Short mmCIF file of C-alpha atoms and ligand atoms in Angstrom, two decimals:
data_model
loop_
_atom_site.label_atom_id
_atom_site.label_comp_id
_atom_site.label_asym_id
_atom_site.label_seq_id
_atom_site.Cartn_x
_atom_site.Cartn_y
_atom_site.Cartn_z
CA MET A 1 -31.64 224.88 187.50
CA ALA A 2 -34.85 225.37 185.58
CA VAL A 3 -36.74 228.56 186.43
CA SER A 4 -40.51 228.20 186.29
CA GLN A 5 -42.44 230.74 184.23
CA ASP A 6 -44.82 233.24 185.79
CA THR A 7 -46.80 234.05 182.65
CA GLU A 8 -49.08 236.50 184.48
CA ARG A 9 -46.10 238.65 185.29
CA PHE A 10 -44.12 238.06 182.07
CA PRO A 11 -46.36 237.04 179.18
CA PHE A 12 -43.89 234.72 177.45
CA ALA A 13 -44.85 233.36 174.03
CA GLU A 14 -46.76 230.11 174.01
CA ARG A 15 -43.94 228.35 172.16
CA THR A 16 -41.63 228.83 175.16
CA ARG A 17 -43.83 226.73 177.45
CA GLY A 18 -42.87 223.24 178.53
CA ASP A 19 -39.37 221.91 178.90
CA VAL A 20 -37.85 223.70 175.91
CA GLY A 21 -34.59 225.43 176.81
CA GLU A 22 -33.62 223.53 179.91
CA GLY A 23 -32.07 220.43 178.42
CA ILE A 24 -28.70 221.64 177.18
CA ALA A 25 -28.22 223.95 180.15
CA SER A 26 -28.62 221.03 182.55
CA VAL A 27 -25.93 219.07 180.67
CA LEU A 28 -23.56 222.03 180.66
CA ALA A 29 -24.12 222.51 184.37
CA LEU A 30 -22.64 219.05 184.95
CA LEU A 31 -19.33 220.20 183.55
CA GLY A 32 -18.76 222.81 186.19
CA ARG A 33 -17.42 220.46 188.86
CA ALA A 34 -13.65 220.14 188.84
CA ASP A 35 -13.62 216.78 190.66
CA LEU A 36 -15.90 215.07 188.13
CA ILE A 37 -14.69 212.37 185.72
CA SER A 38 -16.95 213.61 183.00
CA PHE A 39 -18.35 211.56 180.14
CA ALA A 40 -21.10 214.17 179.91
CA GLY A 41 -20.58 217.07 177.49
CA GLY A 42 -19.82 216.57 173.81
CA PHE A 43 -16.97 219.03 174.08
CA PRO A 44 -13.65 218.88 172.23
CA ASP A 45 -10.55 218.14 174.30
CA PRO A 46 -8.81 221.46 175.17
CA LYS A 47 -5.53 219.71 174.26
CA THR A 48 -6.55 220.16 170.62
CA PHE A 49 -6.97 223.94 170.87
CA PRO A 50 -4.58 225.92 168.64
CA ARG A 51 -3.53 228.40 171.32
CA GLU A 52 -0.13 229.51 169.96
CA ARG A 53 -1.22 229.64 166.35
CA ALA A 54 -4.37 231.61 167.22
CA ALA A 55 -2.24 234.03 169.25
CA SER A 56 0.27 234.49 166.43
CA LEU A 57 -2.51 235.11 163.90
CA LEU A 58 -4.08 237.73 166.17
CA ALA A 59 -0.72 239.44 166.55
CA GLU A 60 -0.34 239.39 162.74
CA PHE A 61 -3.78 240.94 162.24
CA ALA A 62 -2.95 243.71 164.71
CA ALA A 63 0.55 244.36 163.34
CA GLY A 64 -0.71 244.38 159.74
CA GLY A 65 -3.33 247.02 160.50
CA GLU A 66 -6.09 244.69 159.36
CA SER A 67 -9.58 246.01 159.95
CA THR A 68 -11.69 243.21 158.38
CA ALA A 69 -11.23 240.93 161.41
CA PHE A 70 -12.49 243.64 163.73
CA GLN A 71 -15.32 245.01 161.59
CA TYR A 72 -18.90 243.91 160.80
CA GLY A 73 -18.95 241.57 157.83
CA PRO A 74 -21.38 240.57 155.09
CA THR A 75 -24.29 238.42 156.33
CA ARG A 76 -23.37 235.50 154.06
CA GLY A 77 -19.77 235.56 155.29
CA LEU A 78 -16.41 237.08 154.36
CA ALA A 79 -15.38 236.31 150.79
CA GLY A 80 -12.04 234.77 151.84
CA THR A 81 -13.65 232.58 154.50
CA LEU A 82 -16.33 231.42 152.08
CA ALA A 83 -13.63 230.49 149.57
CA ALA A 84 -11.61 228.62 152.23
CA MET A 85 -14.75 226.81 153.40
CA ALA A 86 -15.79 225.93 149.85
CA GLY A 87 -12.29 224.54 149.21
CA ARG A 88 -12.46 222.35 152.30
CA ILE A 89 -15.92 221.09 151.44
CA GLU A 90 -14.70 220.26 147.96
CA SER A 91 -11.66 218.37 149.18
CA LEU A 92 -13.60 216.46 151.87
CA GLN A 93 -16.86 215.82 150.04
CA GLY A 94 -15.90 215.85 146.37
CA ARG A 95 -18.22 218.67 145.33
CA ARG A 96 -17.51 222.40 145.48
CA PRO A 97 -20.48 224.55 146.49
CA GLU A 98 -21.39 227.34 144.09
CA GLU A 99 -21.03 230.81 145.61
CA ASP A 100 -24.78 231.15 146.10
CA GLU A 101 -25.10 227.74 147.82
CA LEU A 102 -22.94 228.47 150.87
CA LEU A 103 -23.11 230.70 153.93
CA ILE A 104 -21.08 231.02 157.11
CA THR A 105 -23.05 230.60 160.35
CA SER A 106 -22.39 231.08 164.04
CA GLY A 107 -22.01 227.38 164.69
CA ALA A 108 -24.16 224.54 163.40
CA ILE A 109 -26.77 225.39 166.01
CA GLU A 110 -27.39 228.71 164.26
CA ALA A 111 -27.79 226.88 160.96
CA LEU A 112 -30.53 224.76 162.58
CA GLU A 113 -32.17 227.87 164.02
CA LEU A 114 -32.13 229.52 160.57
CA VAL A 115 -33.65 226.38 159.05
CA GLY A 116 -36.42 226.47 161.65
CA LYS A 117 -37.03 230.16 161.11
CA SER A 118 -37.13 229.72 157.34
CA PHE A 119 -39.20 226.55 157.02
CA LEU A 120 -41.34 225.84 160.04
CA ASP A 121 -44.88 226.93 160.76
CA ARG A 122 -46.72 225.68 163.82
CA GLY A 123 -47.58 221.97 163.49
CA ASP A 124 -45.24 221.27 160.57
CA ILE A 125 -43.77 217.80 160.77
CA VAL A 126 -40.03 217.28 161.21
CA VAL A 127 -38.73 213.72 161.14
CA ILE A 128 -35.86 213.19 163.57
CA GLU A 129 -33.75 210.20 164.45
CA ALA A 130 -34.50 208.42 167.71
CA PRO A 131 -32.32 209.27 169.57
CA THR A 132 -30.93 212.57 168.30
CA TYR A 133 -29.02 215.73 169.20
CA LEU A 134 -30.80 217.59 171.95
CA GLY A 135 -30.06 221.02 170.46
CA ALA A 136 -31.95 220.06 167.30
CA ILE A 137 -34.97 218.88 169.32
CA GLN A 138 -34.94 222.21 171.12
CA ALA A 139 -34.45 224.26 167.95
CA PHE A 140 -37.30 222.61 166.03
CA ARG A 141 -39.61 222.61 169.04
CA SER A 142 -39.07 226.31 169.52
CA PHE A 143 -40.81 226.80 166.16
CA GLU A 144 -43.70 224.60 167.35
CA ALA A 145 -42.92 221.81 164.90
CA GLU A 146 -44.35 218.37 165.46
CA LEU A 147 -41.44 215.95 165.85
CA ARG A 148 -41.78 212.41 164.51
CA ALA A 149 -39.01 210.07 165.59
CA VAL A 150 -37.82 207.21 163.37
CA PRO A 151 -35.73 204.49 165.04
CA MET A 152 -32.09 203.75 164.36
CA ASP A 153 -29.95 200.65 164.46
CA ASP A 154 -26.24 200.09 164.04
CA GLN A 155 -26.53 201.16 160.37
CA GLY A 156 -28.07 204.52 161.32
CA LEU A 157 -31.60 205.72 160.55
CA ASP A 158 -34.02 202.91 159.68
CA VAL A 159 -34.81 204.08 156.15
CA ASP A 160 -37.20 201.14 155.51
CA GLU A 161 -39.30 202.22 158.49
CA LEU A 162 -39.27 205.79 157.17
CA GLU A 163 -40.46 204.53 153.80
CA ARG A 164 -43.32 202.65 155.49
CA LEU A 165 -44.34 205.79 157.38
CA LEU A 166 -44.25 207.85 154.19
CA ALA A 167 -46.30 205.22 152.38
CA GLY A 168 -48.77 205.42 155.27
CA GLY A 169 -49.30 209.13 154.69
CA LEU A 170 -46.61 210.86 156.76
CA ARG A 171 -45.85 214.22 155.12
CA PRO A 172 -42.78 215.82 156.74
CA LYS A 173 -41.47 219.19 155.67
CA LEU A 174 -37.97 218.39 156.94
CA LEU A 175 -35.97 215.35 157.94
CA TYR A 176 -33.06 215.96 160.30
CA THR A 177 -30.22 213.44 160.35
CA ILE A 178 -26.64 213.15 161.62
CA PRO A 179 -25.28 210.50 159.24
CA ASP A 180 -21.70 210.36 160.52
CA HIS A 181 -20.71 209.24 164.05
CA GLN A 182 -24.10 210.28 165.31
CA ASN A 183 -24.75 212.25 168.48
CA PRO A 184 -25.67 210.50 170.75
CA ALA A 185 -25.66 206.96 169.28
CA GLY A 186 -22.15 206.92 167.79
CA VAL A 187 -23.33 205.06 164.66
CA SER A 188 -23.12 206.02 160.97
CA LEU A 189 -25.65 205.73 158.16
CA SER A 190 -24.71 202.97 155.73
CA SER A 191 -23.92 203.75 152.12
CA GLU A 192 -27.04 201.97 150.77
CA ARG A 193 -29.28 203.84 153.18
CA ARG A 194 -27.76 207.17 152.13
CA SER A 195 -28.79 206.58 148.53
CA ALA A 196 -32.22 205.32 149.55
CA LEU A 197 -32.82 208.29 151.85
CA VAL A 198 -32.12 210.96 149.24
CA GLU A 199 -34.37 209.13 146.77
CA LEU A 200 -37.18 209.20 149.35
CA ALA A 201 -36.66 212.95 149.81
CA ARG A 202 -36.91 213.50 146.06
CA ARG A 203 -39.96 211.27 145.71
CA HIS A 204 -41.88 212.66 148.68
CA GLY A 205 -40.78 216.28 148.45
CA PHE A 206 -39.14 216.91 151.81
CA VAL A 207 -35.85 218.60 152.57
CA ILE A 208 -33.09 216.66 154.33
CA VAL A 209 -31.19 218.65 156.95
CA GLU A 210 -27.84 216.88 157.18
CA ASP A 211 -25.81 217.70 160.30
CA VAL A 212 -22.14 216.83 159.74
CA ALA A 213 -20.80 217.95 163.14
CA TYR A 214 -18.54 214.88 163.55
CA ARG A 215 -17.97 213.92 159.91
CA GLU A 216 -14.31 215.02 159.79
CA LEU A 217 -13.47 213.04 162.92
CA GLY A 218 -13.52 209.54 161.47
CA PHE A 219 -10.90 207.25 163.00
CA GLY A 220 -10.14 205.47 159.71
CA GLY A 221 -9.83 206.89 156.21
CA ASP A 222 -13.23 205.60 155.10
CA ALA A 223 -15.68 208.55 154.92
CA LEU A 224 -18.94 207.70 153.19
CA PRO A 225 -20.42 210.19 150.70
CA SER A 226 -22.21 213.08 152.36
CA LEU A 227 -25.93 213.31 151.65
CA TRP A 228 -25.38 216.80 150.25
CA SER A 229 -22.80 215.52 147.76
CA LEU A 230 -25.26 212.81 146.69
CA ALA A 231 -28.25 215.12 146.34
CA PRO A 232 -27.47 218.86 146.45
CA ASP A 233 -31.01 219.47 145.11
CA VAL A 234 -32.77 218.23 148.28
CA VAL A 235 -30.17 218.43 151.06
CA LEU A 236 -29.28 221.35 153.29
CA GLN A 237 -26.07 220.57 155.15
CA ALA A 238 -25.19 222.16 158.50
CA GLY A 239 -21.56 221.97 159.57
CA THR A 240 -19.39 223.25 162.36
CA THR A 241 -15.75 224.05 163.11
CA SER A 242 -16.40 223.53 166.83
CA LYS A 243 -15.03 219.99 167.01
CA THR A 244 -12.16 220.46 164.56
CA PHE A 245 -10.91 224.03 165.17
CA PHE A 246 -12.32 225.35 168.46
CA PRO A 247 -15.85 226.19 169.62
CA GLY A 248 -14.89 229.57 171.08
CA VAL A 249 -15.05 231.04 167.56
CA ARG A 250 -18.69 229.85 167.14
CA LEU A 251 -18.26 229.15 163.44
CA GLY A 252 -20.07 226.83 161.10
CA TRP A 253 -21.64 226.68 157.65
CA ALA A 254 -24.78 225.86 155.77
CA VAL A 255 -24.70 224.61 152.20
CA GLY A 256 -27.71 223.74 150.10
CA PRO A 257 -29.82 224.74 147.10
CA ALA A 258 -29.24 228.41 146.22
CA GLU A 259 -32.84 229.32 146.98
CA VAL A 260 -32.59 227.82 150.46
CA ALA A 261 -29.21 229.43 151.15
CA ALA A 262 -30.64 232.82 150.13
CA GLN A 263 -33.54 232.35 152.54
CA LEU A 264 -31.16 231.43 155.38
CA VAL A 265 -29.07 234.54 154.68
CA ASN A 266 -32.29 236.52 154.88
CA ALA A 267 -33.17 234.93 158.23
CA LYS A 268 -29.67 235.53 159.55
CA GLN A 269 -30.04 239.30 159.15
CA THR A 270 -32.13 239.37 162.31
CA THR A 271 -30.41 236.67 164.33
CA ASP A 272 -26.83 237.97 164.44
CA GLN A 273 -26.53 239.86 161.14
CA CYS A 274 -23.08 238.36 160.54
CA SER A 275 -20.91 235.71 162.15
CA SER A 276 -17.81 236.83 164.04
CA ALA A 277 -15.41 238.38 161.53
CA LEU A 278 -12.53 237.70 163.90
CA GLY A 279 -13.37 234.00 164.01
CA GLN A 280 -13.81 233.89 160.24
CA ARG A 281 -10.41 235.46 159.60
CA LEU A 282 -8.71 233.12 162.07
CA PHE A 283 -10.30 230.09 160.42
CA GLU A 284 -9.53 231.31 156.90
CA GLU A 285 -5.82 231.74 157.68
CA TYR A 286 -5.72 228.47 159.58
CA VAL A 287 -7.06 226.66 156.53
CA ARG A 288 -4.84 228.53 154.04
CA ARG A 289 -1.70 227.58 155.93
CA GLY A 290 -2.64 223.91 156.08
CA TRP A 291 -2.81 224.00 159.88
CA ILE A 292 -6.34 222.64 160.06
CA GLU A 293 -5.22 219.36 158.50
CA GLU A 294 -2.43 219.02 161.06
CA GLN A 295 -4.82 219.66 163.93
CA LEU A 296 -7.36 217.23 162.50
CA ALA A 297 -4.82 214.43 162.18
CA ARG A 298 -3.85 214.86 165.85
CA SER A 299 -7.49 215.10 166.98
CA ARG A 300 -8.50 211.94 165.13
CA GLU A 301 -5.67 210.04 166.79
CA LEU A 302 -6.50 211.39 170.22
CA TYR A 303 -10.21 210.58 170.00
CA ALA A 304 -9.56 207.15 168.49
CA ARG A 305 -7.31 206.35 171.45
CA LYS A 306 -9.88 207.57 173.96
CA CYS A 307 -12.61 205.59 172.23
CA GLU A 308 -10.51 202.44 172.39
CA LEU A 309 -9.81 202.96 176.11
CA THR A 310 -13.51 203.55 176.80
CA LEU A 311 -14.65 200.42 174.95
CA ALA A 312 -11.93 198.36 176.66
CA ALA A 313 -13.05 199.64 180.08
CA LEU A 314 -16.66 198.80 179.25
CA SER A 315 -15.70 195.24 178.26
CA LEU A 316 -13.78 194.87 181.49
CA HIS A 317 -16.14 196.46 183.99
CA LEU A 318 -19.58 196.42 182.42
CA PRO A 319 -19.85 193.20 180.38
CA GLU A 320 -23.60 193.03 181.07
CA ALA A 321 -24.22 196.30 179.22
CA GLN A 322 -24.59 196.80 175.46
CA TRP A 323 -22.88 199.63 173.62
CA THR A 324 -22.28 200.89 170.10
CA THR A 325 -18.84 200.80 168.47
CA PRO A 326 -18.14 204.21 166.92
CA ARG A 327 -15.87 204.64 163.91
CA GLY A 328 -15.35 208.30 164.71
CA GLY A 329 -16.71 211.22 166.71
CA PHE A 330 -17.16 211.53 170.46
CA PHE A 331 -19.83 209.07 171.61
CA THR A 332 -20.84 205.57 172.48
CA TRP A 333 -24.42 204.73 173.45
CA LEU A 334 -25.07 202.32 176.26
CA THR A 335 -28.08 200.18 177.01
CA LEU A 336 -28.34 199.21 180.67
CA PRO A 337 -30.89 197.30 182.73
CA VAL A 338 -31.65 200.28 185.02
CA ASP A 339 -33.40 203.67 185.06
CA THR A 340 -30.59 205.82 183.74
CA THR A 341 -31.99 209.19 184.85
CA GLU A 342 -31.74 207.99 188.42
CA LEU A 343 -28.34 206.44 187.68
CA ALA A 344 -27.04 209.75 186.29
CA HIS A 345 -27.81 211.48 189.58
CA ARG A 346 -26.11 208.76 191.62
CA ALA A 347 -23.15 208.78 189.25
CA GLY A 348 -22.83 212.54 189.65
CA ASP A 349 -22.74 212.12 193.43
CA ALA A 350 -20.06 209.45 193.01
CA GLY A 351 -17.97 211.76 190.81
CA VAL A 352 -18.81 210.48 187.31
CA GLY A 353 -20.67 212.61 184.75
CA ILE A 354 -22.97 210.80 182.29
CA VAL A 355 -25.99 211.93 180.31
CA PRO A 356 -29.21 209.90 180.65
CA GLY A 357 -30.69 208.70 177.36
CA ALA A 358 -34.12 210.30 177.83
CA LEU A 359 -32.63 213.71 177.00
CA PHE A 360 -32.09 212.57 173.41
CA TYR A 361 -35.67 211.62 172.70
CA ALA A 362 -38.58 213.96 172.15
CA ASP A 363 -41.03 211.55 173.79
CA GLY A 364 -39.56 210.25 177.05
CA ARG A 365 -37.98 207.07 175.66
CA GLY A 366 -34.34 206.22 176.34
CA ARG A 367 -34.75 205.48 180.02
CA ASP A 368 -32.39 202.53 179.74
CA ASN A 369 -29.76 204.37 177.70
CA VAL A 370 -26.75 206.48 178.55
CA ARG A 371 -24.60 208.65 176.30
CA LEU A 372 -20.94 208.34 177.12
CA SER A 373 -18.76 211.02 175.61
CA PHE A 374 -15.08 210.11 175.63
CA SER A 375 -13.90 213.34 174.01
CA MET A 376 -12.98 215.39 177.02
CA VAL A 377 -12.25 212.90 179.75
CA ASP A 378 -8.59 212.53 180.69
CA GLU A 379 -7.19 209.33 179.14
CA ALA A 380 -5.70 208.30 182.46
CA LEU A 381 -9.12 208.50 184.17
CA ILE A 382 -11.26 206.63 181.65
CA ASP A 383 -10.86 203.20 183.24
CA ALA A 384 -11.43 204.53 186.77
CA GLY A 385 -14.54 206.40 185.62
CA ILE A 386 -16.12 203.35 184.01
CA GLU A 387 -15.21 201.22 187.01
CA LYS A 388 -16.95 203.70 189.34
CA LEU A 389 -20.01 203.65 187.11
CA ALA A 390 -20.02 199.84 187.11
CA ARG A 391 -19.91 199.77 190.90
CA LEU A 392 -23.15 201.79 191.02
CA LEU A 393 -24.87 199.03 189.09
C1 PLP B 401 -24.87 216.90 166.20
C2 PLP B 401 -24.50 218.28 166.60
N1 PLP B 401 -24.89 219.30 165.84
C3 PLP B 401 -24.58 220.56 166.16
C4 PLP B 401 -23.84 220.86 167.29
C5 PLP B 401 -23.59 222.30 167.62
O1 PLP B 401 -22.42 222.73 167.12
P1 PLP B 401 -21.99 224.24 167.18
O2 PLP B 401 -21.00 224.36 168.27
O3 PLP B 401 -21.39 224.50 165.86
O4 PLP B 401 -23.20 225.07 167.38
C6 PLP B 401 -23.42 219.84 168.11
C7 PLP B 401 -22.65 220.15 169.33
O5 PLP B 401 -22.60 219.44 170.28
C8 PLP B 401 -23.76 218.51 167.76
O6 PLP B 401 -23.42 217.48 168.53
#
């Protein structure tokens, strides 16, 4: 529930006014009900969590008398974790970050917060995709940025439209994009558009913030080049281990030009000073032993199966709707001939969790869209959930 502000009593900063801060909490609240068939949160399936291996690593740390995992760490990250992360980035993206280009963060959301803290003054323009990840809208708004949304289609961000806006005088400081298996639209930026986008950034002097939260969860073996690998001079990449390892460790990374990385490290000193050393050590060992690749292979299979079941149920029960066909990640994006905010409430009452599209726009659009997340819903309940939703229409 949103709590209204009494600014006479508590003189909150101006930037906290409005709806900032309520969005994600209201989505998370939907997950609390045990009886819900939930297509709501973009959470990883608990079946993928490495319980035994995490427990055995913890026991090893304790038995070995290790103190690093339990101690404060350097702000940029532990040396071993940075090396493990750099190795993974190299093997997955074909370019190894230099030591001064990489830092460990407390999740991708912290990377976005550090970007905001480092770059944004009041009124600065940030281009976002329409629709986009709610957490990013909230993070950039909290620094009083002006958000300009550029539409997407099934090839991702409409780069031609962006070019027209830039030619018309738009001067963004940052452009935020999720090129792979986008949240919430489930689409990926085409190869041609990737090249065109980085050229626009170079020509017009803005920084691309590339969020790769779902990049490693492609269902086929056909990853497109990351924007950072194409243009490490103008791209700051934010990544996370939340969807591939487990979100309880709150671990991610930022990689970009050395000057930018140094500024983010500076900003991090007063957010959390350092990311969890315990989480970093767990991840480092998990990578070193090759376990992350095993987990990833299983996760990709699981989510591909759930995606297939979801799309099949949509074809069967909701043929009048339109939806995107993801090639990875957690989401498909529906277009329906109804007000979806109202539908989401009725669906909740009927035992199905969905997220109305308006939450993913900064300007109230998306009233006929729904984000369906197939990541956490039980495979055996997917068809029943979609059927229930269809009955409400
Ligand atoms: C696109 C995107 N970026 C970032 C995040 C946040 O990830 P983290 O758990 O690392 O903060 C999410 C989580 O839902 C996401 O969907």
